[in-house]
Coordinates of C-alpha atoms and ligand atoms in Angstrom, one line a residue:
M103 CA -14.4 -17.6 27.2
S104 CA -13.7 -19.6 24.1
T105 CA -10.5 -19.1 22.6
Y106 CA -10.0 -18.4 19.1
D107 CA -7.2 -20.1 16.6
A108 CA -6.6 -16.6 15.8
I109 CA -7.4 -13.0 16.2
V110 CA -6.5 -10.1 13.5
I111 CA -6.1 -6.6 14.9
G112 CA -6.9 -4.0 12.2
L113 CA -8.5 -4.9 9.1
G114 CA -7.1 -2.6 6.6
G115 CA -5.4 -3.7 3.5
L116 CA -3.0 -6.0 5.3
G117 CA -5.3 -7.4 8.0
A118 CA -8.6 -8.2 5.7
A119 CA -6.2 -10.2 3.6
T120 CA -4.6 -12.3 6.6
L121 CA -7.9 -12.7 7.8
D122 CA -9.3 -14.0 4.5
R123 CA -6.1 -16.4 4.1
L124 CA -6.4 -17.6 7.9
A125 CA -10.4 -18.4 7.5
R126 CA -9.5 -20.3 4.2
R127 CA -7.1 -22.6 6.2
G128 CA -10.0 -23.8 8.4
L129 CA -9.1 -21.7 11.5
R130 CA -11.5 -20.3 13.7
V131 CA -11.0 -16.4 13.5
L132 CA -12.0 -13.0 14.8
G133 CA -11.3 -9.8 13.1
L134 CA -11.3 -6.7 15.1
D135 CA -11.1 -2.9 14.2
R136 CA -11.8 0.2 15.8
F137 CA -13.4 1.7 13.1
A138 CA -15.6 0.1 10.3
P139 CA -13.1 -0.8 7.2
P140 CA -12.9 0.4 4.4
H141 CA -12.7 3.8 6.1
D142 CA -10.6 6.9 5.6
R143 CA -8.5 7.2 8.6
G144 CA -5.7 4.9 8.1
S145 CA -3.6 4.0 5.0
S146 CA -6.0 2.1 2.8
H147 CA -8.0 4.6 1.0
G148 CA -7.9 7.0 -1.6
E149 CA -9.5 5.2 -4.4
L150 CA -6.6 4.0 -6.4
R151 CA -2.8 1.9 -5.6
I152 CA -0.1 1.4 -8.1
T153 CA 0.9 -2.1 -8.5
R154 CA 3.7 -3.6 -10.4
E155 CA 6.0 -6.5 -10.8
A156 CA 9.5 -5.1 -11.5
I157 CA 9.7 -3.6 -7.7
G158 CA 12.5 -1.0 -7.8
E159 CA 12.5 -1.2 -4.0
G160 CA 14.2 -4.7 -3.8
A161 CA 14.4 -8.0 -5.9
Q162 CA 12.5 -9.6 -2.4
Y163 CA 9.4 -7.9 -3.1
V164 CA 9.1 -9.5 -6.8
P165 CA 7.6 -12.8 -5.6
L166 CA 5.3 -11.2 -3.0
A167 CA 3.8 -8.8 -6.1
Q168 CA 3.7 -11.9 -8.6
R169 CA 1.9 -13.9 -6.3
S170 CA -0.5 -11.0 -5.5
H171 CA -1.3 -10.4 -8.9
Q172 CA -2.4 -13.9 -9.4
L173 CA -4.5 -13.7 -5.8
W174 CA -6.1 -10.4 -7.1
R175 CA -7.3 -12.3 -10.0
E176 CA -8.7 -15.1 -8.0
I177 CA -10.2 -12.7 -5.3
E178 CA -12.0 -10.8 -8.3
Q179 CA -13.6 -13.8 -9.7
E180 CA -14.5 -14.8 -6.2
S181 CA -16.2 -11.6 -5.5
G182 CA -17.4 -10.4 -8.7
E183 CA -15.7 -7.1 -8.1
S184 CA -13.4 -5.3 -10.7
L185 CA -10.5 -4.6 -8.1
F186 CA -7.2 -4.9 -10.6
V187 CA -6.7 -2.7 -13.8
G188 CA -4.0 -3.7 -15.5
C189 CA -3.6 -0.5 -17.8
G190 CA 0.4 -0.2 -17.6
L191 CA 3.0 1.6 -16.0
L192 CA 5.6 3.9 -17.0
V193 CA 8.6 4.7 -14.5
I194 CA 10.0 7.9 -16.0
G195 CA 13.6 9.3 -14.9
K196 CA 17.2 8.3 -15.4
R197 CA 19.4 5.5 -14.7
G198 CA 21.5 5.8 -11.2
G199 CA 19.3 8.7 -9.7
A200 CA 20.3 9.8 -6.2
A201 CA 17.0 10.4 -5.0
R202 CA 15.5 8.0 -2.4
H203 CA 12.2 6.3 -3.0
H204 CA 11.0 4.3 -0.2
G205 CA 14.4 3.7 1.2
Q206 CA 16.3 3.3 -2.3
T207 CA 18.4 5.1 -4.7
D208 CA 18.1 4.6 -8.1
F209 CA 14.7 3.4 -8.3
V210 CA 14.7 3.8 -12.5
G211 CA 17.9 1.2 -12.5
N212 CA 16.5 -1.2 -9.8
T213 CA 13.2 -1.4 -11.5
I214 CA 14.8 -2.4 -14.8
A215 CA 17.3 -4.6 -13.3
S216 CA 14.2 -6.2 -11.6
A217 CA 12.4 -7.2 -14.6
E218 CA 15.4 -8.1 -16.2
R219 CA 16.2 -10.8 -13.7
F220 CA 13.0 -11.9 -13.5
G221 CA 11.7 -11.6 -17.1
I222 CA 9.0 -9.4 -16.5
R223 CA 7.6 -8.0 -19.9
H224 CA 8.6 -4.4 -20.5
E225 CA 9.7 -2.0 -22.8
I226 CA 12.4 0.8 -22.3
L227 CA 11.4 3.9 -24.5
A228 CA 13.5 6.7 -25.5
A229 CA 11.9 10.3 -24.1
V230 CA 10.9 11.0 -27.6
E231 CA 9.2 7.6 -27.7
V232 CA 7.5 8.1 -24.4
E233 CA 5.9 11.8 -25.7
R234 CA 4.8 10.3 -28.8
R235 CA 2.4 7.4 -27.5
Y236 CA 1.4 9.5 -24.3
P237 CA 1.5 13.4 -25.6
Q238 CA 0.2 14.2 -21.9
F239 CA 3.6 14.1 -20.5
A240 CA 6.4 16.5 -21.2
I241 CA 9.7 14.9 -20.4
G242 CA 13.5 16.2 -20.6
A243 CA 15.6 14.5 -23.6
D244 CA 17.8 12.7 -21.1
A245 CA 15.1 10.8 -19.3
L246 CA 13.7 7.3 -20.4
G247 CA 10.6 5.2 -19.5
Y248 CA 10.4 1.8 -18.2
F249 CA 7.0 0.7 -19.4
E250 CA 5.4 -2.5 -17.6
P251 CA 2.3 -3.3 -19.9
G252 CA 0.9 -5.9 -17.0
A253 CA 1.1 -3.2 -14.2
G254 CA -1.3 -0.7 -13.1
F255 CA -3.7 0.1 -10.5
L256 CA -5.7 -1.6 -7.8
R257 CA -9.0 -0.1 -5.9
P258 CA -7.9 -0.3 -2.3
E259 CA -11.4 0.1 -0.7
R260 CA -12.8 -2.2 -2.9
C261 CA -10.2 -4.6 -2.5
V262 CA -10.6 -4.5 1.4
A263 CA -14.4 -4.7 1.5
A264 CA -14.0 -7.8 -0.9
Q265 CA -11.4 -9.7 1.4
L266 CA -13.3 -9.2 4.3
A267 CA -16.7 -10.5 2.7
L268 CA -14.7 -13.5 1.9
A269 CA -13.5 -14.3 4.9
Q270 CA -16.9 -14.0 6.2
L271 CA -17.9 -16.4 3.6
H272 CA -15.0 -18.6 4.7
G273 CA -16.4 -18.6 8.7
A274 CA -14.3 -15.6 10.0
E275 CA -16.2 -13.2 12.6
L276 CA -16.0 -9.6 12.3
Q277 CA -16.0 -6.9 15.0
T278 CA -15.8 -3.5 14.1
G279 CA -16.1 -0.5 16.2
A280 CA -13.8 -2.5 18.7
R281 CA -10.5 -0.8 19.8
V282 CA -8.0 -3.1 21.0
I283 CA -6.7 -1.3 24.3
A284 CA -4.5 -4.3 25.7
L285 CA -2.9 -7.1 24.5
E286 CA -1.1 -9.6 27.0
Q287 CA 0.0 -13.2 27.5
A288 CA -2.3 -15.8 29.1
R289 CA -2.7 -19.0 30.4
A290 CA 1.1 -19.6 31.1
G291 CA 2.1 -18.6 27.7
A292 CA -0.4 -20.7 25.6
S293 CA -2.7 -17.9 24.5
V294 CA -3.0 -14.2 24.0
A295 CA -5.6 -12.0 25.7
V296 CA -6.9 -9.4 23.6
T297 CA -9.0 -6.7 25.6
T298 CA -11.0 -4.3 23.5
E299 CA -13.4 -1.4 24.9
R300 CA -16.0 -4.1 24.6
G301 CA -14.5 -7.1 26.4
R302 CA -11.9 -9.7 26.7
R303 CA -11.0 -12.6 23.9
L304 CA -8.4 -15.3 24.0
A305 CA -6.5 -16.6 20.5
R306 CA -3.8 -18.8 20.2
H307 CA -2.4 -16.7 17.5
V308 CA -2.6 -12.7 17.2
V309 CA -1.9 -10.8 14.1
L310 CA -1.4 -7.1 14.8
A311 CA -1.9 -5.4 11.7
A312 CA -3.1 -1.5 13.1
G313 CA -1.1 0.4 10.4
P314 CA -0.3 3.7 11.6
W315 CA -1.7 2.8 15.5
L316 CA 0.6 -0.1 15.4
P317 CA 3.2 1.8 17.6
E318 CA 0.7 2.2 20.1
L319 CA 0.5 -1.1 20.7
V320 CA 4.3 -2.7 20.8
P321 CA 6.7 -1.8 23.4
A322 CA 8.7 1.2 22.8
S323 CA 11.8 -0.3 21.8
I324 CA 9.8 -1.6 18.6
A325 CA 7.6 1.0 18.1
A326 CA 10.8 3.4 17.9
H327 CA 11.6 1.9 14.2
F328 CA 8.0 3.6 13.1
R329 CA 7.5 6.9 12.1
V330 CA 4.0 8.2 10.7
Y331 CA 3.8 10.8 8.2
R332 CA 0.8 12.4 6.6
Q333 CA 0.6 12.3 2.9
V334 CA -2.0 14.4 0.8
Q335 CA -3.5 12.7 -2.6
H336 CA -5.0 15.1 -4.8
W337 CA -7.3 14.7 -7.8
F338 CA -6.8 17.2 -10.6
T339 CA -9.0 18.2 -13.4
P340 CA -7.6 17.7 -17.1
D341 CA -8.3 19.8 -20.1
P342 CA -9.7 17.9 -22.3
P343 CA -11.0 15.4 -19.5
E344 CA -10.9 12.1 -22.0
A345 CA -7.0 12.9 -22.4
F346 CA -6.0 11.1 -19.3
A347 CA -8.7 8.5 -19.5
R348 CA -7.9 5.0 -19.4
G349 CA -6.4 3.3 -22.4
R350 CA -5.1 6.9 -23.4
F351 CA -3.0 7.5 -20.6
P352 CA -1.1 5.0 -18.0
V353 CA -0.1 4.8 -14.2
F354 CA 3.2 7.0 -13.9
I355 CA 6.2 6.9 -11.3
W356 CA 8.0 10.1 -12.1
M357 CA 11.4 10.7 -10.7
H358 CA 12.3 13.9 -11.9
G359 CA 15.4 15.0 -9.9
D360 CA 18.1 13.9 -7.2
D361 CA 16.6 15.9 -4.9
A362 CA 14.6 14.3 -1.8
G363 CA 11.0 14.7 -2.8
A364 CA 11.8 15.4 -6.7
H365 CA 9.3 12.9 -7.6
F366 CA 5.3 12.0 -8.0
Y367 CA 2.9 9.2 -9.5
G368 CA -0.3 9.6 -11.1
F369 CA -3.1 7.5 -12.5
P370 CA -5.6 7.5 -15.6
S371 CA -9.1 9.0 -14.5
D372 CA -11.1 6.3 -12.7
S373 CA -13.8 7.9 -11.4
A374 CA -17.4 9.6 -12.3
D375 CA -16.0 13.3 -12.1
G376 CA -13.0 12.5 -14.8
A377 CA -10.4 13.8 -12.0
V378 CA -6.9 12.7 -12.2
K379 CA -5.1 11.4 -8.7
I380 CA -1.6 12.8 -8.6
A381 CA 0.4 12.7 -5.4
S382 CA 3.9 13.1 -4.1
E383 CA 5.3 12.0 -0.8
D384 CA 6.0 14.3 2.5
Y385 CA 8.4 13.1 4.8
G386 CA 8.4 16.3 6.7
T387 CA 7.1 15.9 10.4
P388 CA 6.2 12.6 11.9
V389 CA 2.3 13.0 13.2
S390 CA 0.1 10.6 15.5
P391 CA -2.9 9.1 13.6
E392 CA -5.1 10.3 16.7
D393 CA -4.4 14.3 15.9
V394 CA -3.4 14.3 12.4
E395 CA -4.9 17.1 10.4
H396 CA -7.4 15.7 7.4
A397 CA -8.4 18.9 6.1
V398 CA -6.3 20.0 3.3
E399 CA -5.3 23.5 2.6
A400 CA -5.4 25.0 -0.9
A401 CA -2.0 25.9 -0.4
E402 CA -1.0 22.3 -0.3
A403 CA -2.5 21.7 -3.9
H404 CA -0.8 24.7 -5.1
A405 CA 2.5 23.8 -3.7
M406 CA 1.9 20.4 -5.2
F407 CA 1.2 21.7 -8.9
E408 CA 3.7 23.8 -8.9
Q409 CA 6.6 21.7 -7.7
H410 CA 5.5 19.0 -9.4
V411 CA 2.6 18.9 -12.3
R412 CA 3.6 22.4 -13.9
G413 CA 5.3 22.0 -17.2
R414 CA 5.2 17.9 -17.1
L415 CA 1.5 16.8 -17.4
R416 CA 0.2 19.0 -20.5
G417 CA -3.4 19.7 -20.2
M418 CA -4.0 19.4 -16.2
Q419 CA -5.7 22.5 -14.5
P420 CA -3.9 23.9 -11.7
R421 CA -6.7 23.4 -8.8
P422 CA -7.6 20.1 -7.5
A423 CA -11.3 18.9 -7.7
R424 CA -10.5 17.1 -4.4
S425 CA -7.8 16.0 -1.9
S426 CA -7.7 13.6 0.8
V427 CA -5.1 12.6 3.7
C428 CA -3.6 9.4 4.4
L429 CA -0.9 8.1 6.3
Y430 CA 2.3 6.6 5.9
T431 CA 3.9 4.0 8.5
S432 CA 7.2 4.1 7.5
T433 CA 10.6 2.4 9.0
P434 CA 13.9 3.6 8.5
D435 CA 15.1 1.5 5.5
G436 CA 11.7 1.6 3.7
A437 CA 11.2 -2.1 4.3
F438 CA 8.3 -4.0 5.9
V439 CA 8.1 -5.6 9.4
I440 CA 6.8 -8.9 9.7
D441 CA 8.1 -11.1 12.4
V442 CA 6.9 -12.2 15.8
H443 CA 6.7 -10.0 18.9
P444 CA 9.5 -10.5 21.0
K445 CA 8.1 -10.8 24.2
M446 CA 4.6 -12.5 23.1
A447 CA 5.5 -15.9 20.8
G448 CA 1.8 -16.1 19.5
V449 CA 1.8 -12.5 18.5
T450 CA 2.8 -11.3 14.5
I451 CA 3.5 -7.7 13.9
L452 CA 2.8 -7.0 10.2
S453 CA 3.3 -3.5 8.9
A454 CA 3.9 -3.4 5.4
C455 CA 3.5 0.2 4.6
S456 CA 6.5 2.8 4.0
G457 CA 4.3 3.7 1.2
H458 CA 4.3 0.7 -1.0
G459 CA 2.8 -2.3 0.8
F460 CA -1.0 -2.5 -0.8
K461 CA -0.2 -4.3 -3.7
H462 CA 1.7 -6.9 -2.0
S463 CA -1.0 -7.7 0.7
P464 CA -2.7 -10.8 -0.5
A465 CA 0.4 -12.5 -0.9
I466 CA 1.4 -11.3 2.8
G467 CA -1.8 -12.5 4.3
E468 CA -1.2 -15.7 2.7
A469 CA 2.4 -16.5 3.9
V470 CA 1.4 -15.1 7.3
A471 CA -1.5 -17.4 7.4
E472 CA 1.1 -20.4 6.4
R473 CA 3.5 -19.3 8.8
I474 CA 0.7 -20.0 11.5
V475 CA -1.1 -22.8 10.3
D476 CA 2.5 -24.7 8.8
G477 CA 5.3 -22.9 10.6
Q478 CA 6.7 -21.7 7.5
S479 CA 5.7 -19.9 4.3
T480 CA 6.3 -20.5 1.0
L481 CA 7.7 -17.1 0.2
D482 CA 10.4 -15.5 2.0
L483 CA 9.6 -13.3 4.7
A484 CA 13.2 -13.4 6.4
P485 CA 13.9 -9.7 4.9
F486 CA 11.3 -8.3 6.9
A487 CA 12.5 -9.6 10.5
L488 CA 13.0 -7.0 13.4
S489 CA 16.6 -8.2 13.8
R490 CA 17.9 -6.2 10.8
F491 CA 17.7 -3.0 13.1
G492 CA 20.2 -4.8 15.5
Ligands
FAD255 C1 -1.3 8.3 0.4 C2 -0.8 6.5 0.2 C3 -0.2 6.0 -1.4 C4 0.0 4.8 -1.1 N1 0.3 4.3 -2.5 C5 0.3 3.2 -2.7 C6 0.6 2.2 -3.9 O1 0.7 3.2 -5.0 N2 1.0 0.9 -4.0 C7 1.1 0.5 -2.9 O2 1.5 -0.7 -2.7 N3 1.1 1.1 -1.7 C8 0.5 2.1 -1.5 N4 0.6 2.5 -0.1 C9 1.0 2.2 0.9 C10 -0.2 1.1 1.0 O3 -1.4 1.7 1.3 C11 -0.2 0.5 2.6 O4 1.1 -0.1 2.9 C12 -1.4 -0.2 3.1 O5 -2.3 0.5 2.8 C13 -1.0 -0.6 4.6 O6 -2.4 -1.0 5.3 P1 -2.5 -1.6 6.8 O7 -3.4 -2.7 6.6 O8 -1.3 -2.0 7.4 O9 -2.9 -0.2 7.4 P2 -4.6 0.6 7.4 O10 -5.0 0.4 6.1 O11 -4.1 1.9 7.9 O12 -5.0 -0.7 8.5 C14 -4.8 -0.3 9.9 C15 -6.6 -0.8 10.7 O13 -6.1 -1.0 12.1 C16 -7.2 -0.5 12.4 N5 -6.8 -0.3 14.1 C17 -5.7 0.4 14.4 N6 -5.8 0.3 15.8 C18 -6.9 -0.5 16.1 C19 -6.8 -1.0 17.7 N7 -6.4 -0.4 18.7 N8 -8.0 -1.6 17.8 C20 -8.5 -2.0 16.4 N9 -8.2 -2.1 15.4 C21 -7.4 -0.9 15.1 C22 -7.5 0.8 12.1 O14 -8.8 1.2 12.3 C23 -7.4 0.2 10.4 O15 -8.6 -0.2 9.8 C24 0.0 4.1 -0.1 C25 -0.1 4.7 1.1 C26 -0.8 5.8 0.9 C27 -1.2 6.8 2.5

């Protein structure tokens, strides 16, 4: 049996990026996925993802976001696909807010501090100025707007497809419909054996990027750090439709209270039906990716509209055109896990979710590839070590 330099398990946002970056470094690589990405069973679907440089989740993410913005543009050039739309982003709320967002309080204040520290182009707007520019918003006078003109949205399915195609151009092999059922150390520690339902492969390095299924493939002591949560994305219909078109409306994240869950986010319309994607976050009951409910009930859309949209977005109609379920794989502190498997030195555990990983995926893929090929990465991955959990 021939040995690959590296096998990437899971080809969603993170795995596709890592496979592409490993292949570019000249390694003999194989990408495995149980489905055929891009697909709608994991975490990397739903047409739109926010990307921004001033990261309210912490300064450690800013270099990842900035490098990713460079890489998204390069990937666009290489693939000929439109992946990153820099339509501007507005963070609305108050400084010092107590609501937790991806593990941190004061998301507005942290975002502004990040922009100031890293010299990221931005404006701070009074509520009245936000409403003058964007009359679609009805904002309380005590809130402010942080506007980042270079931020915007990514098209996740296209990003995944483009990177898988580029990985193949650089020599990567892909096997879809190949569920990994076991990972074990082989040949006295020199290689890792990866068993799928279709056979066994050896590799010197393995990157485990299985998203919400990752807890099933790691020891229980590591799986205990992750919880999978069902999230619902809705596409509401605006009236008039052009009011929320790109150029007239930005991406937004709105922290509208201090209670857990008192925030939502949305995008300008980007689909043929003119619908506007709007969502909040739900950390109620953990789920399993195997038996999570993918159907969305009308009551869920109704609750979303009443709790977040009504009275805040002028002209948005209460019934969504469509809704879809997606999964968060969250850690207790909302930060990523990028580290070596404690029992198998050749295996990298890669979980960059907690609801905010997609934007960083090409830079993370590049850093993981550097670690494998060069033994160290240009960007700092130390904040994502497992040792922080004690
Ligand atoms: C609703 C929602 C909104 C989000 N919004 C944003 C945002 O605005 N900005 C942002 O930056 N991030 C956002 N995120 C987070 C971001 O999308 C995730 O961080 C990212 O998609 C995670 O990608 P992944 O590759 O880790 O997981 P996935 O995309 O789930 O990929 C994992 C892959 O592993 C495969 N797999 C699993 N088990 C096996 C196995 N045993 N064998 C073989 N293959 C396997 C699966 O089929 C899947 O293709 C959001 C997430 C959700 C759900």
